[in-house]
XYZ file of C-alpha atoms in Angstrom:
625
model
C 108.461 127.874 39.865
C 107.581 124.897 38.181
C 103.660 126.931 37.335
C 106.448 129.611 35.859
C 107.855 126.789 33.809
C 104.529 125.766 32.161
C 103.616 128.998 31.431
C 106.596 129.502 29.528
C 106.465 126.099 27.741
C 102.305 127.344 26.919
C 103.136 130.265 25.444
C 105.934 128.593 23.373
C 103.752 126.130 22.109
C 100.461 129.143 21.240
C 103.030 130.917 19.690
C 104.118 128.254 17.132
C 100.635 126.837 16.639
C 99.974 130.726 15.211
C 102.951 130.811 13.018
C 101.727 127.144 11.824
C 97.875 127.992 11.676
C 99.243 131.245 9.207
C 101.671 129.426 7.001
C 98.350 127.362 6.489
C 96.278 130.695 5.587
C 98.551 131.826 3.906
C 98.751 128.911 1.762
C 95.128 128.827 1.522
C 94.971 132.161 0.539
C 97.624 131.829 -2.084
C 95.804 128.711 -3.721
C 92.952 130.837 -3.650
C 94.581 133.734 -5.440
C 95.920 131.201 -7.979
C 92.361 129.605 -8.470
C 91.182 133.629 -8.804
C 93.595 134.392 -11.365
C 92.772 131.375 -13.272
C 89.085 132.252 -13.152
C 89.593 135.678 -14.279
C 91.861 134.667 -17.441
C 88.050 132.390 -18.351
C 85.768 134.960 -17.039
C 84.460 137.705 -19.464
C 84.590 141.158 -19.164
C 81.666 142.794 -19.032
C 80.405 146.362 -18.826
C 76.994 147.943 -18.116
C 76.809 151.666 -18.596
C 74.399 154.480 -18.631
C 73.720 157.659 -21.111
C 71.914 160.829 -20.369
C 71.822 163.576 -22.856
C 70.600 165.863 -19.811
C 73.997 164.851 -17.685
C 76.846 167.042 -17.675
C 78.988 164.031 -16.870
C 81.911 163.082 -19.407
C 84.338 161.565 -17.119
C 83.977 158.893 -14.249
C 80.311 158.391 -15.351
C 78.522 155.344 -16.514
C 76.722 154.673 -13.642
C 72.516 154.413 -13.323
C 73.397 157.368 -10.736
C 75.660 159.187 -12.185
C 75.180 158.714 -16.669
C 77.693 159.779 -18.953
C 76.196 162.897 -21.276
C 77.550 161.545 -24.171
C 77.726 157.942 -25.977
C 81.480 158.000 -26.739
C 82.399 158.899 -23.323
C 79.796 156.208 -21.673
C 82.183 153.817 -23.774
C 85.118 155.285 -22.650
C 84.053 154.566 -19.096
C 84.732 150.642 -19.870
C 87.924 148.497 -19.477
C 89.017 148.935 -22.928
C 89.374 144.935 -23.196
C 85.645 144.234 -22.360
C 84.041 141.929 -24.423
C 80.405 142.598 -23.754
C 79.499 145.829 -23.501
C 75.480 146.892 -22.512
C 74.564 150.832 -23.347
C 71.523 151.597 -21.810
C 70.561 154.878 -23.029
C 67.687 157.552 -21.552
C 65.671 159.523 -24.183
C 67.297 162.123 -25.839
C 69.110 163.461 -28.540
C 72.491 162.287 -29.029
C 74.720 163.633 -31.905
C 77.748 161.896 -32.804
C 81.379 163.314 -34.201
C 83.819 160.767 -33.282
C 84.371 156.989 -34.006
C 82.170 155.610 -31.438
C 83.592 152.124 -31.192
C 86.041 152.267 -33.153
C 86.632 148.354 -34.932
C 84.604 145.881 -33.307
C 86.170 142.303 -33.319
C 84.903 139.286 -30.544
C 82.802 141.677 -28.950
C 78.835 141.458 -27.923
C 77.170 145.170 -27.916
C 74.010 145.601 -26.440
C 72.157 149.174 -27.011
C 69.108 149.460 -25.581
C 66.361 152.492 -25.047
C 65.499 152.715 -21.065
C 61.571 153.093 -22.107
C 61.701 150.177 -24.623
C 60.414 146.460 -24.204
C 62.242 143.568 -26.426
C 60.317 141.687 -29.056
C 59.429 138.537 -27.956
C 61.091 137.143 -30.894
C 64.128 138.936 -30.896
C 64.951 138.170 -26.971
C 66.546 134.896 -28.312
C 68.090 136.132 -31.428
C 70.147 138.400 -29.325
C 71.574 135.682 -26.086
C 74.176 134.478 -28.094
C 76.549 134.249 -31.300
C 75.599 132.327 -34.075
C 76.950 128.496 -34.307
C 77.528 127.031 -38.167
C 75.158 124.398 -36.739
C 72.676 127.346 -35.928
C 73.275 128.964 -39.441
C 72.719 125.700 -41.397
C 69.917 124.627 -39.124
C 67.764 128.309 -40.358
C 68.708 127.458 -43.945
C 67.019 123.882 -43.767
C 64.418 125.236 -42.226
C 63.572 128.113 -45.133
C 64.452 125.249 -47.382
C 61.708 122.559 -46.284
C 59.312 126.004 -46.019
C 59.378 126.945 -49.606
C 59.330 123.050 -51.128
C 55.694 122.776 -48.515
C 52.509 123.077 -50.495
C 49.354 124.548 -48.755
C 45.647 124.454 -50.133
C 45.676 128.410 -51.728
C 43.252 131.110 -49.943
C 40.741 132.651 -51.708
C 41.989 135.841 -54.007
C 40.522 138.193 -51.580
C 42.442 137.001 -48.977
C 45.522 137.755 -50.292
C 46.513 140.701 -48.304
C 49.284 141.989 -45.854
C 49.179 141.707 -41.856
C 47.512 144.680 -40.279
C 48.054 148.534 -41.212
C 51.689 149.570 -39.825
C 52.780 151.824 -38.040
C 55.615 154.765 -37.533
C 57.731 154.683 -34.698
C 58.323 157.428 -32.376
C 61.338 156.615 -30.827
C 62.708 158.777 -28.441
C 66.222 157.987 -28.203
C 67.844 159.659 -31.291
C 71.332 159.343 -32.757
C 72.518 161.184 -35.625
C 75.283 160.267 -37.276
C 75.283 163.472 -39.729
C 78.986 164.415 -38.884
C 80.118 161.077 -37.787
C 83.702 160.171 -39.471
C 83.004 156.353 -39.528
C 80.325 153.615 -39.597
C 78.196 153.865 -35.891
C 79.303 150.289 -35.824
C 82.249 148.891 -37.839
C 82.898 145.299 -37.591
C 86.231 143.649 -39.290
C 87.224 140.164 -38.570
C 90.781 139.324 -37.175
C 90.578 135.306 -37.753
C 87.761 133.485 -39.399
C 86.111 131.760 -36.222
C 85.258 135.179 -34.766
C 81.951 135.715 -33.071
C 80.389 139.304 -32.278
C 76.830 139.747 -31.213
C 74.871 143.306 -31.820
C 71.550 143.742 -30.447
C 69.750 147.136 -30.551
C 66.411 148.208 -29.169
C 64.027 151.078 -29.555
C 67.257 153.096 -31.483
C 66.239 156.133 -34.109
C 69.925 156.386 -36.096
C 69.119 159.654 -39.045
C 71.200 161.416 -41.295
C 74.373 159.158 -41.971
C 76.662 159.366 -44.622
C 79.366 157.245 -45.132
C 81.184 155.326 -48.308
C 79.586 151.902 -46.662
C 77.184 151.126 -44.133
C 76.231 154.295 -42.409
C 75.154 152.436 -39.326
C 76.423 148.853 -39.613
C 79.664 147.803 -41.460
C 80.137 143.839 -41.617
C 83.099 142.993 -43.045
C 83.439 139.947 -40.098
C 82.445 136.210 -39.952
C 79.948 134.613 -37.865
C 77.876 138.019 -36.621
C 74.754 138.142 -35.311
C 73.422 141.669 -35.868
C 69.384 142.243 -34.461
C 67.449 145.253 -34.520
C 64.559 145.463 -33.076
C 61.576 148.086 -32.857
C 64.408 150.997 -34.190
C 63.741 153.569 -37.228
C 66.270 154.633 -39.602
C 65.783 158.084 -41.391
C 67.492 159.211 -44.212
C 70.912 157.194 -43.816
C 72.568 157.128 -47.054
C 75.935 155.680 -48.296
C 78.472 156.902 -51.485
C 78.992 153.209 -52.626
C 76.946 150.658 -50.729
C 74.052 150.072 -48.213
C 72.973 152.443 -46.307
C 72.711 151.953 -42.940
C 73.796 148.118 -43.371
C 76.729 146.464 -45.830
C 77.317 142.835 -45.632
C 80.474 142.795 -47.437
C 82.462 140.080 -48.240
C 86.263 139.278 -48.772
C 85.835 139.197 -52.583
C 86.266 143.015 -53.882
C 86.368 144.141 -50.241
C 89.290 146.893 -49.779
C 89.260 146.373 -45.915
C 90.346 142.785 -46.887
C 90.047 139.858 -44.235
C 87.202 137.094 -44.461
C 84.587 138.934 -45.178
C 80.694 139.208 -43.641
C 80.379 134.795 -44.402
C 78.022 132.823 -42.343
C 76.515 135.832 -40.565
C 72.586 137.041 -39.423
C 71.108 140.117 -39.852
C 67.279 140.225 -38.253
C 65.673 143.285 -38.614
C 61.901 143.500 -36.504
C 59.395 146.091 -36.156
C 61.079 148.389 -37.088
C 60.867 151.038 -40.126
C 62.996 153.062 -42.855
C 61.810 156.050 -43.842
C 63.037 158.934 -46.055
C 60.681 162.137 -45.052
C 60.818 165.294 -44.027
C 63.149 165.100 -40.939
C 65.322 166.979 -38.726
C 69.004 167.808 -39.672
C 71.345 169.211 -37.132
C 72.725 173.194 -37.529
C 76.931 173.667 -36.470
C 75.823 174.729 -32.910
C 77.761 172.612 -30.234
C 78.002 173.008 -26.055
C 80.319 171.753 -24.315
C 79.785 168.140 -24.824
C 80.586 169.074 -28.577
C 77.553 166.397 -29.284
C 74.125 168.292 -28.646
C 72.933 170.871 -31.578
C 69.694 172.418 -32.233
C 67.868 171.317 -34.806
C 66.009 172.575 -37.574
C 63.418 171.010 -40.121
C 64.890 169.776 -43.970
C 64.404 167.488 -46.394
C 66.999 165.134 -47.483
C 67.233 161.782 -49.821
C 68.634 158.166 -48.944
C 70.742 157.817 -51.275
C 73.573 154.879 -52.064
C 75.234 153.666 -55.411
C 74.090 149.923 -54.554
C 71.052 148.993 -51.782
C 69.912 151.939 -50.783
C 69.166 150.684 -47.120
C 70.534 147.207 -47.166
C 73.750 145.324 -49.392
C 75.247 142.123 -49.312
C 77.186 139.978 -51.076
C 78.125 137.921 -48.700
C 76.436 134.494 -47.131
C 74.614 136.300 -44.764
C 70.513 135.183 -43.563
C 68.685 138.530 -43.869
C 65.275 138.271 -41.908
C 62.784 141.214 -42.198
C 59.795 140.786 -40.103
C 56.812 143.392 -39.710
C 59.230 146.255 -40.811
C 57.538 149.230 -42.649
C 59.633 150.809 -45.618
C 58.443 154.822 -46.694
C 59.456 156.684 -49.686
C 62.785 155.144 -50.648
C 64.391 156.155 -53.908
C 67.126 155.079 -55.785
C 68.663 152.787 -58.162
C 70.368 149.069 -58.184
C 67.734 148.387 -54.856
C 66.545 151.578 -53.267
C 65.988 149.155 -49.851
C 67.565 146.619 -50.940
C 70.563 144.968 -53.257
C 70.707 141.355 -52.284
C 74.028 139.575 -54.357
C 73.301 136.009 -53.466
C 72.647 134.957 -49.484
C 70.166 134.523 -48.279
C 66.757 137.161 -47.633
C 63.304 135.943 -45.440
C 60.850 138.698 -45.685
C 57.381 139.018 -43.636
C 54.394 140.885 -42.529
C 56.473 144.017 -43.920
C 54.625 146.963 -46.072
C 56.763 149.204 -49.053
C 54.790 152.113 -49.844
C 55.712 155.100 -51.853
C 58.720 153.782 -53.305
C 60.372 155.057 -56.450
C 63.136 153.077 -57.183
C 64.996 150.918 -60.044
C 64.116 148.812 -58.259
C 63.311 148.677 -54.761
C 64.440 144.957 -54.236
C 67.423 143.629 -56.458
C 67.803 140.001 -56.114
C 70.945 139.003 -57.839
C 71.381 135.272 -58.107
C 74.895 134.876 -59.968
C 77.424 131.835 -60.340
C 80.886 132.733 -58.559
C 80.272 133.409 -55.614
C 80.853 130.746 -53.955
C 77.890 130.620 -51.549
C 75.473 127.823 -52.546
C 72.274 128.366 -53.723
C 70.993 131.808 -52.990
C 67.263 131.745 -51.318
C 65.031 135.028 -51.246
C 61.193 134.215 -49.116
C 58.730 137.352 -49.300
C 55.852 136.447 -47.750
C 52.404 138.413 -46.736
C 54.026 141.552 -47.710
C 52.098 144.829 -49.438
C 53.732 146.813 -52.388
C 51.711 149.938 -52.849
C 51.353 153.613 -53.588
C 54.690 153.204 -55.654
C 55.383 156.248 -58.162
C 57.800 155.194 -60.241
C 60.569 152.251 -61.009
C 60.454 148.436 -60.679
C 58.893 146.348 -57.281
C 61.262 143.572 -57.311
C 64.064 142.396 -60.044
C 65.241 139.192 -59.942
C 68.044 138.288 -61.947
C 70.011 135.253 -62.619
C 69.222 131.911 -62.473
C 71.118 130.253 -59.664
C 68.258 130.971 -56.591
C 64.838 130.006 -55.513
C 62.523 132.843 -55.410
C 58.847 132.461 -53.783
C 56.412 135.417 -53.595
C 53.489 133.819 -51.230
C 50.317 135.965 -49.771
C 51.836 139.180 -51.320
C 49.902 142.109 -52.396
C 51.029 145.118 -55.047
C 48.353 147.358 -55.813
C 47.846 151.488 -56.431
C 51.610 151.082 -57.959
C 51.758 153.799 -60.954
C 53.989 153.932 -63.895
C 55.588 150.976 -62.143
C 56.100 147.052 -62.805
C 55.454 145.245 -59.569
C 57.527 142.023 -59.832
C 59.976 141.557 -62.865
C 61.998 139.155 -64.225
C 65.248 139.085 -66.065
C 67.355 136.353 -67.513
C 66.095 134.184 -64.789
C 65.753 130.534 -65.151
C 65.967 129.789 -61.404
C 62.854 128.852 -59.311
C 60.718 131.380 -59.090
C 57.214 130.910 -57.784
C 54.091 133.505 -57.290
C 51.964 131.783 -54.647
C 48.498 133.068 -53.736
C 49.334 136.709 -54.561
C 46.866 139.533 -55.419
C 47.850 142.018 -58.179
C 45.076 145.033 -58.376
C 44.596 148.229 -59.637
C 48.304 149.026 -61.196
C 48.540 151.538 -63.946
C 51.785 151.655 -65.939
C 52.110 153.559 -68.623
C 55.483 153.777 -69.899
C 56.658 153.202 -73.190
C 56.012 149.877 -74.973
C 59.978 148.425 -73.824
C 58.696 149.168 -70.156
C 54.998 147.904 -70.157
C 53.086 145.039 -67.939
C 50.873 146.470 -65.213
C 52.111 143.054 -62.817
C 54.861 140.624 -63.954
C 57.517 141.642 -66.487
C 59.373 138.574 -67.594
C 62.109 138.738 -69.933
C 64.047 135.560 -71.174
C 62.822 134.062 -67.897
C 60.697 131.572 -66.330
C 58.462 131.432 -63.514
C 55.426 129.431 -62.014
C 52.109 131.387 -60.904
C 48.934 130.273 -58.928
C 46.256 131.046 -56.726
C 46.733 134.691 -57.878
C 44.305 137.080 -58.572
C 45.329 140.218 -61.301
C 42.552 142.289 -60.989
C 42.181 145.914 -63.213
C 45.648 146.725 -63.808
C 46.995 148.962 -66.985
C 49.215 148.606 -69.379
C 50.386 149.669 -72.860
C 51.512 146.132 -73.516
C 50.536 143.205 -71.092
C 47.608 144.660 -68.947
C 48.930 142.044 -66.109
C 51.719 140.038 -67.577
C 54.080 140.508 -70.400
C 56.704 138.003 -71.245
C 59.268 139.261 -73.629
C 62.542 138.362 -74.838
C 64.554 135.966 -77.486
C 64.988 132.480 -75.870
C 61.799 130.247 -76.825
C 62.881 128.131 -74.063
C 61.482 130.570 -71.593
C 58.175 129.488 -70.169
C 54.804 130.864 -67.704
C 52.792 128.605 -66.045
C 49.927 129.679 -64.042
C 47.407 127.585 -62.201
C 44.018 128.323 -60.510
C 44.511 131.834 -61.369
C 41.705 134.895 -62.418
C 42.396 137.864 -64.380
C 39.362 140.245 -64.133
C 39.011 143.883 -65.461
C 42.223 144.415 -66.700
C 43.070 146.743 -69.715
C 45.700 147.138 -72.084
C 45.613 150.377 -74.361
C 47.683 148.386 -77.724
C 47.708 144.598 -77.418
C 47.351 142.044 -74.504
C 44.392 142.907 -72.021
C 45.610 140.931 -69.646
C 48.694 138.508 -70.821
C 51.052 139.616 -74.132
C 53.033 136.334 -74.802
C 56.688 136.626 -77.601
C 59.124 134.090 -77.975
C 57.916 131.188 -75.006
C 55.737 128.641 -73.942
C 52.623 129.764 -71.677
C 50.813 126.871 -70.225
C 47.109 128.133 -68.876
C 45.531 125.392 -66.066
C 41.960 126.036 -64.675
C 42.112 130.253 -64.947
C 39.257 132.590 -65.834
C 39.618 135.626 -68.085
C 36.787 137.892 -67.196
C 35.787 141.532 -68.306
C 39.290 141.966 -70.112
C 40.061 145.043 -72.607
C 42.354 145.311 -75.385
C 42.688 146.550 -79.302
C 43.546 142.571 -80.117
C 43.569 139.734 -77.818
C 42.094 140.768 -74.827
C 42.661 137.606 -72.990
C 46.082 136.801 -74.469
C 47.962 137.918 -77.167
C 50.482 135.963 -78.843
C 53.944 136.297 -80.981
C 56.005 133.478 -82.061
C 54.925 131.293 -78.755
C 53.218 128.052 -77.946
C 50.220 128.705 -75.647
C 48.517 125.516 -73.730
C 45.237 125.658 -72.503
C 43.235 123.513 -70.274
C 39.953 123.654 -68.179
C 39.491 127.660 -69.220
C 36.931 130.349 -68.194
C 36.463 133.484 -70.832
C 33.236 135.680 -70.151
C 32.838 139.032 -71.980
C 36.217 139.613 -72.842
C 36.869 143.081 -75.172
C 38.598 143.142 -78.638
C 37.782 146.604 -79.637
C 39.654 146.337 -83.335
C 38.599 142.720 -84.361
C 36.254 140.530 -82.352
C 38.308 137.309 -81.342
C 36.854 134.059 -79.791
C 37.331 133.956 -76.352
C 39.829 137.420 -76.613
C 42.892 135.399 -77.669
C 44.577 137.155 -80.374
C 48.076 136.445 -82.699
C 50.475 138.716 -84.552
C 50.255 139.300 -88.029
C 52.773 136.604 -90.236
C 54.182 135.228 -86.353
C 53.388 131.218 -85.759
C 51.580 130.484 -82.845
C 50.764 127.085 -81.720
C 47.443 126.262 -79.411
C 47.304 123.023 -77.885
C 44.918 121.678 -75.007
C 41.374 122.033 -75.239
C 39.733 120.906 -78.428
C 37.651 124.029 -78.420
C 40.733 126.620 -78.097
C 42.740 124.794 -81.419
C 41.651 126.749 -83.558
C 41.483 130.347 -81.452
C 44.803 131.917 -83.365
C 43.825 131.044 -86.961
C 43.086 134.315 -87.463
C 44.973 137.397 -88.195
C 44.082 139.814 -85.304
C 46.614 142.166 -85.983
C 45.392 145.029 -84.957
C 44.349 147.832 -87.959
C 46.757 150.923 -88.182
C 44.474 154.125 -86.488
C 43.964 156.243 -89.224
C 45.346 159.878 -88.481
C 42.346 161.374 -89.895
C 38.612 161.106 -89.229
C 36.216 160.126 -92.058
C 34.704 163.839 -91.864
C 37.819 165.626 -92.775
C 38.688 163.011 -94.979
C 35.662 164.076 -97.389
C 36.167 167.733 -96.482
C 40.243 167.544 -98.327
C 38.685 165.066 -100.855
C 35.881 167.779 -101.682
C 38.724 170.502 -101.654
C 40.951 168.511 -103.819
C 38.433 168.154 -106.367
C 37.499 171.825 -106.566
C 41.110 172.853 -106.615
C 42.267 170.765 -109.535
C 38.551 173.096 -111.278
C 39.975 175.657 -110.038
C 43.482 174.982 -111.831
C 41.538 173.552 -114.632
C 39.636 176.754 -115.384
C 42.962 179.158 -115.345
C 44.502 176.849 -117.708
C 42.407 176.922 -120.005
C 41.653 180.704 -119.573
C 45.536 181.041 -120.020
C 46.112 178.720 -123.082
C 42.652 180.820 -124.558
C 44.756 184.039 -123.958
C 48.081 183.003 -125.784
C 45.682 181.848 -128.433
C 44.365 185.344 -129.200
C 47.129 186.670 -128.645
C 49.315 185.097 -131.793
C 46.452 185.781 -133.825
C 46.275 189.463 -133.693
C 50.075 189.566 -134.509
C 49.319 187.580 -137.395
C 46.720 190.758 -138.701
C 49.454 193.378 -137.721
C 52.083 191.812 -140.004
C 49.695 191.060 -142.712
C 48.224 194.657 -142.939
């Protein structure tokens, strides 16, 4: 009985320690859940998906295993509040006819080719958002870059990095009936952050008002593309494939693309022959066949690239082919910021193909635009790079432009900023437009710029066989140091430098083997030329022989100062002759003619007036008789 009894009383007491040992889970558990929900509301939402142009998955796809067929619907497969999103995408064709991603706000977007490797330098560009501290830290750096002096390279070294290449990327997207920007970014308060990083991407054929590919209309965004082509994307107003916009003038309104990166590397715009979809959909109403055109890039301003916003632009080994078109056929840069490297333009034909536009008002500080080791060549028609204003600083360093034609390399217009040419070859450029549109290197036109360690080396011109400076303010000035001008040619006046209305200041330079009708070396108009520590060496006038080929405008004052043997160079009047429009030969021959003609007339007058003579005086007999 009493073994009954403590039984009893045992399972009593088991019992209760089991309702007490669960109160005490449960509590557990419910902290738990608490601390879990508190977690989640910090933790971000991520999504990895997969796309496979050869799947005939659209819905519950996303999966390595099982890949969506389509982009949109591989997006569609996130939780619509994710905030990092990673596409990974298998090679194929994909052809795109819906907003993708509709408006991108706080997000990071990863797209990446499945057979492509990162850039090592772009791995880091694309971990994170960028900080102000970040932003400001870049900017001090490019600063400190362009105020460092190095000892100049010979003029033969002066040369881009090694022969480019075309991508062949397999992944393709066309956005040629796409109804919005691939990616459209607008900001919703002005500390937002959104990352973009896309690898080993070809995006052809799009056609929007702004930013075929990439619309920034968003604060702090870090946009990276890396080893990607872009093919014929054009735009009805600006940029493109990319517009930086900003809040001023910006219809979408909000803050505007301020404070914001846009890195492009390895990677290369092209406008060729390429492939434009037919209207022949399946079922995944995205895949057409395809059939071979030709089409144009084409955008009112920047025909690749706008901003006019504070955004860092960084080009780096990035190949540009055959881009045409006005105000910046690659690109229209209003203010910001531009770092440009290792890169190669070739075959452009544009007005021009760089616009750097440095203009009070805008509010962003002092623009900055870096081109370094970078080759202009093979261009057909139009204008290198314009810069205009004077509110930036402008440095050309290791550059070359050669084999342009009927094109000005580098020019200049009412720009007073800092602009420097630094150990830069110009060779074998050929322009031959009219007189207005001359200089076979450096137009400069109520400007000012500094120039050394250059070479300019047998380029053609009507006017300014290298360099012409033109305009109305005499307070414009060229300066150019250690510099050689060798073999170049100009067909009126100015082999190699036509000076109006300016100061040019000439340090330690050699004029060699220079043509011209007058002032082979230099030709000058109403401007103040100073010389010091000068090479000239067979140097062509072919109207009047000058000393040394420096030549001066008929009834125009120009002043020579520096050496004592260059004071007296302009004394002369080496205007040039006017070409007779006759040769001496037929000269003689309508002299000759002239002379027998007026015989000629001669002899019938006088056989007429001989005439009317007899003729009055057998009258006179008639009457008489």
């Amino acid at each position: 009985m009493i073994k009954k009894l403590f039984f009893i009383l045992y399972i009593i007491y088991f019992t209760s320690s089991l309702v007490y040992c669960n109160d005490i889970i449960s509590d557990n558990n419910s902290s738990s859940s608490n601390n879990n929900n508190n977690n989640n509301n910090n933790k971000i939402i991520t999504c990895n998906t997969y796309v496979d142009s050869s799947s005939n998955s659209t819905l519950g796809c996303g999966t390595m295993n099982f890949p969506c067929s389509t982009i949109y619907s591989a997006i569609q497969s996130c939780d619509p509040s994710y905030q990092e999103i990673t596409i990974t995408i298998i090679p194929g064709s994909y052809y795109i006819n819906t907003t993708t991603f509709g408006i991108i706000t706080n997000k990071t977007i990863n797209i990446i080719n499945n057979e492509s490797t990162p850039t090592s330098s772009s791995s880091s560009s694309s971990s994170s958002s960028p900080s102000s501290s970040t932003l400001n830290k870049k900017r001090r750096e490019l600063i400190s870059s362009s105020d460092s002096t190095t000892s100049p390279p010979s003029a033969s070294s002066s040369s881009s990095s090694t022969t480019p290449f075309i991508l062949s990327n397999k992944v393709i997207i066309d956005l040629t009936d796409a109804i919005d920007s691939f990616i459209n970014i607008k900001p919703s308060k002005s500390n937002d952050l959104t990352t973009i990083y896309i690898l080993g991407i070809t995006f052809k054929n799009g056609n929007q008002s702004s930013g075929s590919v990439i619309l920034n209309q968003g604060s702090w965004v870090d946009i990276t593309i890396d080893q990607s082509s872009f093919i014929n994307n054009g735009a009805s107003q600006v940029g493109g494939s990319f517009a930086m916009i900003s809040g001023i003038g910006n219809s979408g309104g909000g803050f505007g693309a301020i404070n914001s990166t846009l890195t492009l590397i390895n990677s290369s715009f092209i406008n060729t022959t390429t492939t434009t979809p037919l209207n022949n959909f399946n079922e995944s109403n995205e895949i057409k066949k395809e059939t071979t055109t030709t089409t144009t890039t084409t955008a009112a301003f920047g025909g690749i690239i706008f901003s006019n916003s504070t955004t860092l632009i960084t080009i780096n080994d990035c190949r540009f082919f055959n881009n045409n078109g006005n105000n910046g056929g690659i690109g229209y840069i209003w203010s910001g910021y531009l770092v440009m490297s290792n890169s190669l333009i070739e075959g452009s034909n544009s007005l021009p193909a760089f616009f750097f536009n440095s203009i009070s008002g805008m509010g962003t500080g002092a623009p900055l635009f870096l081109v370094s080791n970078t080759t202009f060549t093979n261009a057909t028609g139009g204008i290198g790079f314009v810069v205009f204003g004077s509110y930036s600083t402008t440095t050309f360093q290791q550059c070359t432009f050669s084999d342009n034609v009927n094109t000005i390399p580098l020019s200049l217009t009412n720009s007073f900023s800092n602009v420097l040419v630094s150990q830069c070859l110009f060779s074998n450029n050929n322009n031959s437009k009219s007189l207005t549109e001359s200089a076979g290197a450096i137009n400069i036109i109520d400007s000012s710029i500094i120039i050394e360690s250059s070479s300019f080396i047998d380029n053609r011109a009507a006017i300014g066989g290298a360099i012409q400076m033109n305009g109305s303010l005499p307070e414009q000035y060229v300066k150019i140091y250690n510099s050689i001008f060798n073999g170049n040619n100009a067909s009126s006046v100015g082999g190699s430098i036509f000076s109006q209305e300016g100061q040019l200041y000439l340090y330690s330079c050699e004029f060699l083997n220079n043509e011209a009708v007058a002032g082979s070396s230099v030709y000058c108009l109403n401007s103040n030329i100073n010389f010091s520590n000068m090479t000239f060496f067979n140097n062509t006038d072919s109207s009047i022989p000058t000393p040394n080929g420096i030549g001066c405008g008929s009834g125009k004052v120009c002043s020579i100062q520096g050496d004592q043997q260059f004071q007296d160079s302009c004394s002369y009047d080496y205007q040039p002759a006017k070409p007779s429009l006759l040769s001496p030969g037929e000269v003689a021959a309508i002299v000759i003619c002239v002379i027998i003609g007026a015989g000629i007339i001669a002899t019938v007058l006088i056989l007429i007036v001989r005439k009317i003579s007899r003729s009055r005086n057998g009258y006179s007999k008639i009457v008489n008789g």
